[in-house]
Amino acid sequence: MFYLAFGCMLLTVAYSHVWWGYLPLPSLTLWHLSKSQDGDRLQYKLLDGDGPLTGWISLTTQGRQLVVLSEKVWIACGGLEKGGLLVREGSELTSSLMPDRLGTGAVVTELDPIADGRLHYKLLSGNGPATGWVTVAAQGKELMRRTQERPSPSPGLQTDRKMSKIRILALAGSLTCKEMIKFQCGPLAAALGKDVAEWTFAEGTVAHPFDVASKSLTDFERLVAGKRQQISSWYIDIYHCEKERSVTEKQFDKEVDVESVAISDKVAELRQRVQEEGPFDVALGFSQGCIMMHFLMGHLWQEGIAPPWKLSLFFEGMHIRDHRYAHLFEKPLDHRSIHIIGKASPYYAYAREGWCSKTKVEDYYLNPVVLTHEEGHCFPTMQPRAKEIYEILRKEIKATMEN
C-alpha cells in the first residue's frame, strides 16, 4: 500500500496481493520497508525529495491522522510484450513521442486529472521518462492501474479456506519444460490431496534448439519434453573464462566472473505473469527456477514491495552467482522460505556454504527452514525421507494459509 503524510511526505508500500496508494500533500516520496509492532510507525526509503535516505515516520500523532488514501499513484501494468508503454510529450496522440518507453511495473504519480484516457505522470520508481503522457487503456486492455484499486480476490485469498483452493506457482529449472516440473511436483500434489491446490506450471522464455539441448537430458526427460519439442531456460549465463572447462567448474570458481544476461527483462516478464495470472499463495521453484524467484523477490524488495506470495519452496535452489546483484540480499528478506536440498547433489556445498558469494542461499531469508535428503539434484523420491519431507511441506502450506 502507499502512504502519504499530511503536509510532509508520501510513503509508498505494497503488501503481497493487495495494492493501495497513499500520497503526501507536498513533496517527499518514500517506499515502505517495514512496520512497527504497534502498527503506528513505518520504516521508509526515500525516492524523491530532500531528507534522510531512510528512517521511520509516525502514521498518527495526538489522535490526528497523518496519512490519507490517495488515488494519484499508478503502476504500469501493460506493454510488456513491446518493452513498455509509449510516452508522448503532450496529451494529444499527435504530439511527439519520447525516445524511451515507460517500463512495465514502473510506479508513477498523477500530475493532472485524467482526460480522454490520458495520464500526465511523474516517474517515482522503475524505468522510463521522468515525465510524460501515457494512455490508460486501449482496446479494452488495461495499461495503467491505480495502486489504490484492488484486483479481484483469488480463491487463494478468500477468508473461507474450506471453499477455496491453494494457488501454487511452480517454476521449472533450466534446460527443461513445464511438463517436467508438473511431473516433479506430483508427490507434493499427492500429499496435499486431491482438488486442494490449483497449480500453474511455468517455464523460462529462453528457448533452446531441441535437437541440441535434448542431448543433455535423460531418456525420460527427453520423452517428457519431446511432446512439444520445446526446451527452455529462464536466462543465460556467460562465463568470462578463457580456459576450456565444464560449466560446473566455472560456476564453482570464484575467479570466474559470471554474467547473467538480460535479468531486468526476465524479471519484468515474470513479474507481469504473476500480476496477470496471480495472485498466488505459494511459489515453488527447482534449480534455476529458484534463482529466478530470488531475482524477482529481490528486485521487488528494492522497490519496497513485499513478495507476491506467502510462502516460497526452493527445491535444489542456489544463490545468485552474478555479483552485480549481490545488493539484492544485503539484508535477509522477512519472508517464509523452505529449502529442500539433496546431500548428493553436486551443488549441495556450493549452495549451503555460499561458494563465490557473500551469502548462503538460505540466508537470503529470515528464519529459513532447511530440509535435506540423501539424493542428488532432484525432488526427493526415496522413502521414508521423501514422505517425511512432503508431509512437512503439506503442514507448512496449510499453516501458512490459515495465518
Short mmCIF file of C-alpha atoms in Angstrom, two decimals:
data_model
loop_
_atom_site.label_atom_id
_atom_site.label_comp_id
_atom_site.label_asym_id
_atom_site.label_seq_id
_atom_site.Cartn_x
_atom_site.Cartn_y
_atom_site.Cartn_z
CA MET A 1 0.00 0.00 0.00
CA PHE A 2 1.04 3.60 -0.48
CA TYR A 3 1.01 6.21 2.28
CA LEU A 4 1.35 9.98 2.13
CA ALA A 5 1.87 12.20 5.13
CA PHE A 6 -0.22 15.34 5.52
CA GLY A 7 1.90 18.31 4.62
CA CYS A 8 5.18 16.46 4.64
CA MET A 9 5.69 13.20 2.82
CA LEU A 10 4.50 10.40 0.53
CA LEU A 11 5.09 6.85 1.58
CA THR A 12 4.65 4.05 -0.91
CA VAL A 13 4.04 0.48 0.16
CA ALA A 14 2.90 -2.78 -1.36
CA TYR A 15 1.70 -5.78 0.62
CA SER A 16 1.57 -9.21 -1.01
CA HIS A 17 -1.52 -9.47 -3.19
CA VAL A 18 -3.28 -6.18 -2.37
CA TRP A 19 -2.32 -2.78 -3.78
CA TRP A 20 -3.21 0.51 -2.14
CA GLY A 21 -1.98 4.04 -2.58
CA TYR A 22 -1.38 6.92 -0.23
CA LEU A 23 0.01 10.29 -1.32
CA PRO A 24 1.51 13.06 0.82
CA LEU A 25 0.30 16.54 0.31
CA PRO A 26 3.54 18.09 -0.62
CA SER A 27 6.85 16.72 -1.57
CA LEU A 28 8.58 13.60 -0.31
CA THR A 29 8.20 10.18 -1.93
CA LEU A 30 9.01 7.15 0.21
CA TRP A 31 8.78 3.38 -0.09
CA HIS A 32 7.51 1.42 2.90
CA LEU A 33 10.12 -1.09 4.13
CA SER A 34 8.68 -2.42 7.39
CA LYS A 35 6.13 -1.67 10.08
CA SER A 36 6.47 -1.38 13.87
CA GLN A 37 4.79 -3.95 16.11
CA ASP A 38 2.18 -1.45 17.26
CA GLY A 39 1.39 -0.67 13.62
CA ASP A 40 1.72 3.10 14.04
CA ARG A 41 5.22 3.63 12.62
CA LEU A 42 6.63 2.81 9.20
CA GLN A 43 10.21 2.44 8.04
CA TYR A 44 10.84 4.11 4.68
CA LYS A 45 13.30 4.50 1.83
CA LEU A 46 13.46 7.96 0.20
CA LEU A 47 12.69 8.00 -3.52
CA ASP A 48 12.11 11.67 -4.22
CA GLY A 49 12.66 14.89 -2.28
CA ASP A 50 15.08 16.09 0.40
CA GLY A 51 15.69 14.34 3.68
CA PRO A 52 17.28 11.25 5.23
CA LEU A 53 17.59 8.32 2.80
CA THR A 54 15.90 6.02 5.29
CA GLY A 55 14.20 6.27 8.66
CA TRP A 56 10.86 5.94 10.46
CA ILE A 57 7.72 8.08 10.42
CA SER A 58 4.56 8.07 12.53
CA LEU A 59 1.17 7.44 10.96
CA THR A 60 -0.70 9.40 13.63
CA THR A 61 0.10 11.99 16.29
CA GLN A 62 -2.06 13.11 19.21
CA GLY A 63 -5.03 11.35 17.67
CA ARG A 64 -4.61 13.12 14.33
CA GLN A 65 -4.21 11.04 11.16
CA LEU A 66 -1.06 11.91 9.22
CA VAL A 67 -1.69 9.83 6.09
CA VAL A 68 -4.57 9.63 3.63
CA LEU A 69 -5.52 7.19 0.92
CA SER A 70 -4.54 8.55 -2.48
CA GLU A 71 -5.89 7.94 -5.96
CA LYS A 72 -2.89 9.50 -7.66
CA VAL A 73 -0.38 6.64 -7.64
CA TRP A 74 -0.39 4.34 -10.68
CA ILE A 75 1.54 1.27 -11.85
CA ALA A 76 2.28 0.42 -15.49
CA CYS A 77 0.67 -3.00 -15.96
CA GLY A 78 0.72 -3.24 -19.75
CA GLY A 79 3.18 -3.08 -22.60
CA LEU A 80 5.43 -5.97 -21.55
CA GLU A 81 5.43 -7.58 -24.99
CA LYS A 82 6.58 -4.27 -26.56
CA GLY A 83 9.14 -3.29 -23.95
CA GLY A 84 6.87 -0.80 -22.17
CA LEU A 85 4.27 1.86 -22.92
CA LEU A 86 4.59 4.64 -25.47
CA VAL A 87 5.15 8.05 -23.85
CA ARG A 88 4.38 11.34 -25.57
CA GLU A 89 5.41 14.87 -24.71
CA GLY A 90 1.83 16.15 -24.68
CA SER A 91 -1.70 14.95 -24.08
CA GLU A 92 -2.54 14.77 -27.79
CA LEU A 93 -1.85 11.50 -29.58
CA THR A 94 -0.26 13.56 -32.35
CA SER A 95 2.36 15.04 -30.01
CA SER A 96 5.99 13.93 -30.24
CA LEU A 97 6.99 10.52 -28.94
CA MET A 98 9.57 10.33 -26.16
CA PRO A 99 12.68 8.27 -27.08
CA ASP A 100 12.09 5.76 -24.25
CA ARG A 101 9.04 3.78 -23.14
CA LEU A 102 7.58 3.61 -19.64
CA GLY A 103 8.67 0.21 -18.34
CA THR A 104 6.16 -2.39 -17.18
CA GLY A 105 6.00 -2.27 -13.39
CA ALA A 106 7.02 1.40 -13.19
CA VAL A 107 5.26 3.40 -10.45
CA VAL A 108 4.17 6.98 -11.20
CA THR A 109 2.17 9.77 -9.63
CA GLU A 110 -0.59 11.64 -11.44
CA LEU A 111 0.20 15.29 -12.20
CA ASP A 112 -3.14 16.29 -13.75
CA PRO A 113 -6.65 14.79 -13.68
CA ILE A 114 -7.21 12.06 -16.28
CA ALA A 115 -8.59 13.49 -19.52
CA ASP A 116 -9.66 11.48 -22.56
CA GLY A 117 -7.98 8.38 -21.18
CA ARG A 118 -4.57 10.07 -20.97
CA LEU A 119 -2.39 10.25 -17.86
CA HIS A 120 0.13 13.01 -17.23
CA TYR A 121 2.64 11.46 -14.85
CA LYS A 122 5.84 11.88 -12.87
CA LEU A 123 8.05 8.79 -12.51
CA LEU A 124 8.50 7.53 -8.95
CA SER A 125 10.12 4.14 -9.48
CA GLY A 126 11.10 1.93 -12.40
CA ASN A 127 12.27 2.69 -15.94
CA GLY A 128 11.11 5.34 -18.36
CA PRO A 129 10.99 9.09 -19.00
CA ALA A 130 10.84 11.22 -15.85
CA THR A 131 7.56 12.73 -17.00
CA GLY A 132 5.19 12.49 -19.93
CA TRP A 133 1.76 11.32 -21.11
CA VAL A 134 0.57 7.72 -21.48
CA THR A 135 -2.68 6.02 -22.41
CA VAL A 136 -4.51 4.37 -19.50
CA ALA A 137 -6.30 1.68 -21.53
CA ALA A 138 -6.54 0.63 -25.17
CA GLN A 139 -8.85 -1.80 -27.00
CA GLY A 140 -10.31 -2.98 -23.71
CA LYS A 141 -6.88 -3.77 -22.25
CA GLU A 142 -5.71 -2.09 -19.05
CA LEU A 143 -2.32 -0.39 -19.49
CA MET A 144 -2.13 1.67 -16.27
CA ARG A 145 -3.76 0.78 -12.93
CA ARG A 146 -4.32 2.91 -9.87
CA THR A 147 -2.45 1.26 -7.00
CA GLN A 148 -5.44 2.06 -4.81
CA GLU A 149 -7.53 -0.41 -6.78
CA ARG A 150 -7.65 -3.97 -5.50
CA PRO A 151 -7.61 -6.79 -8.05
CA SER A 152 -10.50 -9.21 -7.58
CA PRO A 153 -9.51 -11.59 -4.79
CA SER A 154 -8.42 -15.02 -5.94
CA PRO A 155 -9.70 -18.21 -4.32
CA GLY A 156 -6.36 -18.39 -2.52
CA LEU A 157 -7.15 -15.17 -0.67
CA GLN A 158 -10.73 -15.78 0.36
CA THR A 159 -11.46 -15.90 4.04
CA ASP A 160 -13.21 -19.27 3.89
CA ARG A 161 -10.35 -21.61 3.07
CA LYS A 162 -12.68 -24.63 3.05
CA MET A 163 -14.36 -23.29 -0.06
CA SER A 164 -11.17 -22.40 -1.93
CA LYS A 165 -8.04 -23.93 -3.42
CA ILE A 166 -4.44 -23.09 -2.61
CA ARG A 167 -2.91 -21.37 -5.63
CA ILE A 168 0.63 -22.58 -6.35
CA LEU A 169 3.04 -21.24 -8.96
CA ALA A 170 5.75 -23.79 -9.92
CA LEU A 171 8.82 -22.63 -11.85
CA ALA A 172 10.78 -25.18 -13.88
CA GLY A 173 14.57 -25.28 -13.92
CA SER A 174 16.87 -24.64 -16.87
CA LEU A 175 17.07 -26.81 -19.99
CA THR A 176 13.67 -28.31 -19.27
CA CYS A 177 9.95 -27.67 -19.74
CA LYS A 178 6.76 -27.07 -17.80
CA GLU A 179 5.66 -30.68 -18.34
CA MET A 180 8.72 -31.79 -16.36
CA ILE A 181 8.06 -29.54 -13.37
CA LYS A 182 4.47 -30.79 -13.36
CA PHE A 183 5.76 -34.36 -13.13
CA GLN A 184 8.27 -33.42 -10.42
CA CYS A 185 5.54 -31.80 -8.30
CA GLY A 186 3.44 -34.97 -8.39
CA PRO A 187 4.42 -36.24 -4.90
CA LEU A 188 3.72 -32.85 -3.29
CA ALA A 189 0.37 -32.61 -5.10
CA ALA A 190 -0.50 -36.07 -3.80
CA ALA A 191 0.50 -35.11 -0.26
CA LEU A 192 -1.71 -32.01 -0.40
CA GLY A 193 -4.67 -34.10 -1.51
CA LYS A 194 -6.99 -34.17 -4.47
CA ASP A 195 -8.60 -30.87 -5.50
CA VAL A 196 -6.80 -28.96 -2.70
CA ALA A 197 -4.49 -26.89 -4.91
CA GLU A 198 -4.71 -25.05 -8.21
CA TRP A 199 -1.35 -25.30 -9.97
CA THR A 200 0.28 -23.03 -12.55
CA PHE A 201 3.38 -24.54 -14.16
CA ALA A 202 5.80 -22.10 -15.76
CA GLU A 203 8.93 -22.46 -17.87
CA GLY A 204 11.54 -19.91 -18.92
CA THR A 205 11.33 -17.81 -22.07
CA VAL A 206 14.82 -18.56 -23.42
CA ALA A 207 14.21 -21.32 -25.96
CA HIS A 208 16.91 -23.84 -26.92
CA PRO A 209 17.06 -25.89 -30.15
CA PHE A 210 15.51 -29.20 -29.16
CA ASP A 211 17.86 -31.42 -31.17
CA VAL A 212 20.89 -29.86 -29.47
CA ALA A 213 19.63 -29.27 -25.92
CA SER A 214 17.93 -32.67 -25.62
CA LYS A 215 21.31 -34.39 -25.78
CA SER A 216 21.97 -33.32 -22.18
CA LEU A 217 18.70 -34.83 -20.93
CA THR A 218 17.97 -38.29 -19.61
CA ASP A 219 15.85 -40.61 -21.72
CA PHE A 220 12.83 -39.89 -19.52
CA GLU A 221 13.33 -36.11 -19.64
CA ARG A 222 13.68 -36.31 -23.42
CA LEU A 223 10.43 -38.27 -23.61
CA VAL A 224 8.55 -35.71 -21.50
CA ALA A 225 9.99 -32.69 -23.34
CA GLY A 226 9.54 -34.34 -26.72
CA LYS A 227 5.77 -33.88 -26.71
CA ARG A 228 6.19 -30.21 -27.61
CA GLN A 229 9.80 -30.39 -28.80
CA GLN A 230 10.49 -27.38 -26.58
CA ILE A 231 13.25 -26.89 -24.02
CA SER A 232 13.86 -23.57 -22.30
CA SER A 233 15.67 -21.73 -19.52
CA TRP A 234 14.84 -18.60 -17.53
CA TYR A 235 18.05 -16.81 -18.53
CA ILE A 236 21.52 -17.45 -19.91
CA ASP A 237 24.81 -17.17 -18.00
CA ILE A 238 28.02 -16.00 -19.68
CA TYR A 239 31.21 -17.32 -18.04
CA HIS A 240 34.16 -15.00 -18.53
CA CYS A 241 36.83 -17.68 -18.56
CA GLU A 242 39.35 -18.40 -21.33
CA LYS A 243 40.06 -21.98 -20.24
CA GLU A 244 38.16 -24.92 -21.69
CA ARG A 245 36.33 -26.19 -18.61
CA SER A 246 32.95 -27.62 -17.72
CA VAL A 247 30.14 -25.26 -16.76
CA THR A 248 30.18 -26.61 -13.20
CA GLU A 249 33.92 -25.97 -12.82
CA LYS A 250 33.50 -22.39 -13.98
CA GLN A 251 30.43 -21.94 -11.78
CA PHE A 252 32.35 -23.05 -8.68
CA ASP A 253 35.48 -20.97 -9.39
CA LYS A 254 35.37 -17.64 -7.55
CA GLU A 255 37.91 -16.22 -10.01
CA VAL A 256 35.45 -16.62 -12.88
CA ASP A 257 33.10 -13.69 -13.43
CA VAL A 258 29.58 -14.90 -14.26
CA GLU A 259 27.23 -12.59 -16.14
CA SER A 260 23.51 -13.39 -16.10
CA VAL A 261 22.06 -11.92 -19.30
CA ALA A 262 19.07 -9.54 -19.50
CA ILE A 263 17.92 -10.15 -15.94
CA SER A 264 15.89 -6.93 -15.73
CA ASP A 265 13.89 -8.06 -18.77
CA LYS A 266 13.41 -11.56 -17.38
CA VAL A 267 12.28 -10.19 -14.02
CA ALA A 268 9.81 -7.89 -15.78
CA GLU A 269 8.41 -10.83 -17.76
CA LEU A 270 7.91 -12.98 -14.66
CA ARG A 271 6.52 -10.03 -12.72
CA GLN A 272 3.96 -9.41 -15.44
CA ARG A 273 2.97 -13.06 -15.48
CA VAL A 274 2.46 -13.08 -11.71
CA GLN A 275 0.33 -9.94 -11.98
CA GLU A 276 -1.79 -11.36 -14.80
CA GLU A 277 -2.22 -14.95 -13.57
CA GLY A 278 -1.99 -14.41 -9.81
CA PRO A 279 -2.35 -13.82 -7.06
CA PHE A 280 -0.62 -16.95 -5.75
CA ASP A 281 -0.39 -18.27 -2.22
CA VAL A 282 2.75 -20.37 -2.68
CA ALA A 283 5.63 -20.26 -5.17
CA LEU A 284 7.85 -23.25 -5.82
CA GLY A 285 10.99 -23.50 -7.88
CA PHE A 286 13.51 -26.09 -9.00
CA SER A 287 17.17 -25.23 -9.59
CA GLN A 288 17.30 -22.15 -11.89
CA GLY A 289 13.61 -21.59 -11.19
CA CYS A 290 14.61 -20.91 -7.56
CA ILE A 291 17.20 -18.36 -8.66
CA MET A 292 14.55 -16.66 -10.77
CA MET A 293 12.37 -16.42 -7.67
CA HIS A 294 15.31 -14.81 -5.82
CA PHE A 295 15.74 -12.30 -8.64
CA LEU A 296 12.06 -11.34 -8.65
CA MET A 297 11.66 -11.02 -4.88
CA GLY A 298 15.00 -9.22 -4.56
CA HIS A 299 14.06 -6.64 -7.20
CA LEU A 300 10.62 -6.13 -5.66
CA TRP A 301 12.14 -5.69 -2.21
CA GLN A 302 14.48 -3.00 -3.54
CA GLU A 303 11.32 -1.14 -4.61
CA GLY A 304 9.76 -1.63 -1.18
CA ILE A 305 7.34 -4.28 -2.46
CA ALA A 306 6.73 -7.44 -0.46
CA PRO A 307 6.88 -10.86 -2.17
CA PRO A 308 3.71 -11.56 -4.19
CA TRP A 309 3.07 -14.86 -2.38
CA LYS A 310 3.08 -16.02 1.24
CA LEU A 311 5.47 -18.98 1.14
CA SER A 312 8.43 -19.98 -1.05
CA LEU A 313 9.57 -23.56 -1.56
CA PHE A 314 13.05 -23.94 -3.05
CA PHE A 315 13.94 -27.38 -4.42
CA GLU A 316 17.68 -27.53 -5.18
CA GLY A 317 17.95 -23.75 -5.09
CA MET A 318 21.23 -21.86 -5.37
CA HIS A 319 22.35 -18.32 -4.75
CA ILE A 320 22.67 -15.64 -7.43
CA ARG A 321 26.13 -16.00 -8.99
CA ASP A 322 26.29 -12.64 -10.81
CA HIS A 323 27.94 -10.25 -8.34
CA ARG A 324 26.11 -7.26 -9.86
CA TYR A 325 23.02 -8.42 -7.95
CA ALA A 326 24.63 -9.09 -4.58
CA HIS A 327 22.95 -5.96 -3.20
CA LEU A 328 19.51 -7.53 -3.58
CA PHE A 329 20.04 -9.55 -0.42
CA GLU A 330 22.50 -7.50 1.61
CA LYS A 331 19.90 -7.88 4.35
CA PRO A 332 17.73 -11.01 4.65
CA LEU A 333 14.18 -10.70 3.41
CA ASP A 334 11.45 -11.22 6.00
CA HIS A 335 9.66 -13.95 4.11
CA ARG A 336 8.75 -17.55 4.90
CA SER A 337 11.02 -19.93 2.96
CA ILE A 338 11.73 -23.67 2.93
CA HIS A 339 14.82 -25.05 1.20
CA ILE A 340 14.92 -28.70 0.13
CA ILE A 341 18.42 -29.86 -0.82
CA GLY A 342 19.96 -33.25 -1.66
CA LYS A 343 23.27 -34.02 0.03
CA ALA A 344 24.44 -35.99 -3.01
CA SER A 345 23.82 -33.03 -5.32
CA PRO A 346 26.96 -31.52 -6.89
CA TYR A 347 25.55 -28.15 -5.82
CA TYR A 348 24.98 -29.02 -2.16
CA ALA A 349 28.16 -27.48 -0.67
CA TYR A 350 28.15 -24.73 -3.30
CA ALA A 351 24.71 -23.53 -2.21
CA ARG A 352 24.84 -24.19 1.52
CA GLU A 353 28.33 -22.73 2.01
CA GLY A 354 27.79 -19.84 -0.35
CA TRP A 355 30.71 -20.50 -2.69
CA CYS A 356 31.66 -17.46 -4.80
CA SER A 357 29.17 -15.41 -2.77
CA LYS A 358 28.98 -13.49 0.49
CA THR A 359 25.70 -15.16 1.41
CA LYS A 360 24.49 -18.74 1.74
CA VAL A 361 21.38 -19.37 -0.28
CA GLU A 362 19.07 -19.95 2.69
CA ASP A 363 20.36 -16.80 4.40
CA TYR A 364 18.63 -14.69 1.76
CA TYR A 365 15.58 -15.03 4.02
CA LEU A 366 14.90 -14.63 7.74
CA ASN A 367 14.43 -17.84 9.74
CA PRO A 368 14.69 -20.25 6.80
CA VAL A 369 13.71 -23.90 7.15
CA VAL A 370 16.19 -26.34 5.55
CA LEU A 371 15.20 -29.92 4.74
CA THR A 372 17.91 -32.28 3.46
CA HIS A 373 17.79 -35.75 1.93
CA GLU A 374 20.37 -38.25 0.70
CA GLU A 375 19.60 -37.94 -3.02
CA GLY A 376 21.11 -35.73 -5.71
CA HIS A 377 19.93 -32.74 -7.75
CA CYS A 378 16.28 -33.76 -7.84
CA PHE A 379 12.99 -33.78 -6.00
CA PRO A 380 13.18 -36.36 -3.18
CA THR A 381 11.73 -39.76 -4.05
CA MET A 382 13.49 -42.24 -1.76
CA GLN A 383 11.45 -43.42 1.22
CA PRO A 384 10.92 -42.86 4.04
CA ARG A 385 12.59 -39.43 3.84
CA ALA A 386 10.61 -38.27 0.78
CA LYS A 387 7.30 -38.93 2.53
CA GLU A 388 8.55 -37.09 5.63
CA ILE A 389 9.55 -34.04 3.59
CA TYR A 390 6.28 -33.81 1.67
CA GLU A 391 4.30 -34.17 4.90
CA ILE A 392 6.29 -31.30 6.44
CA LEU A 393 5.59 -29.18 3.36
CA ARG A 394 1.89 -30.05 3.49
CA LYS A 395 1.67 -28.90 7.10
CA GLU A 396 3.66 -25.71 6.38
CA ILE A 397 1.44 -24.82 3.44
CA LYS A 398 -1.69 -25.45 5.49
CA ALA A 399 -0.37 -23.36 8.41
CA THR A 400 0.59 -20.53 6.04
CA MET A 401 -2.90 -20.45 4.54
CA GLU A 402 -4.54 -20.39 7.98
CA ASN A 403 -2.47 -17.43 9.23
#
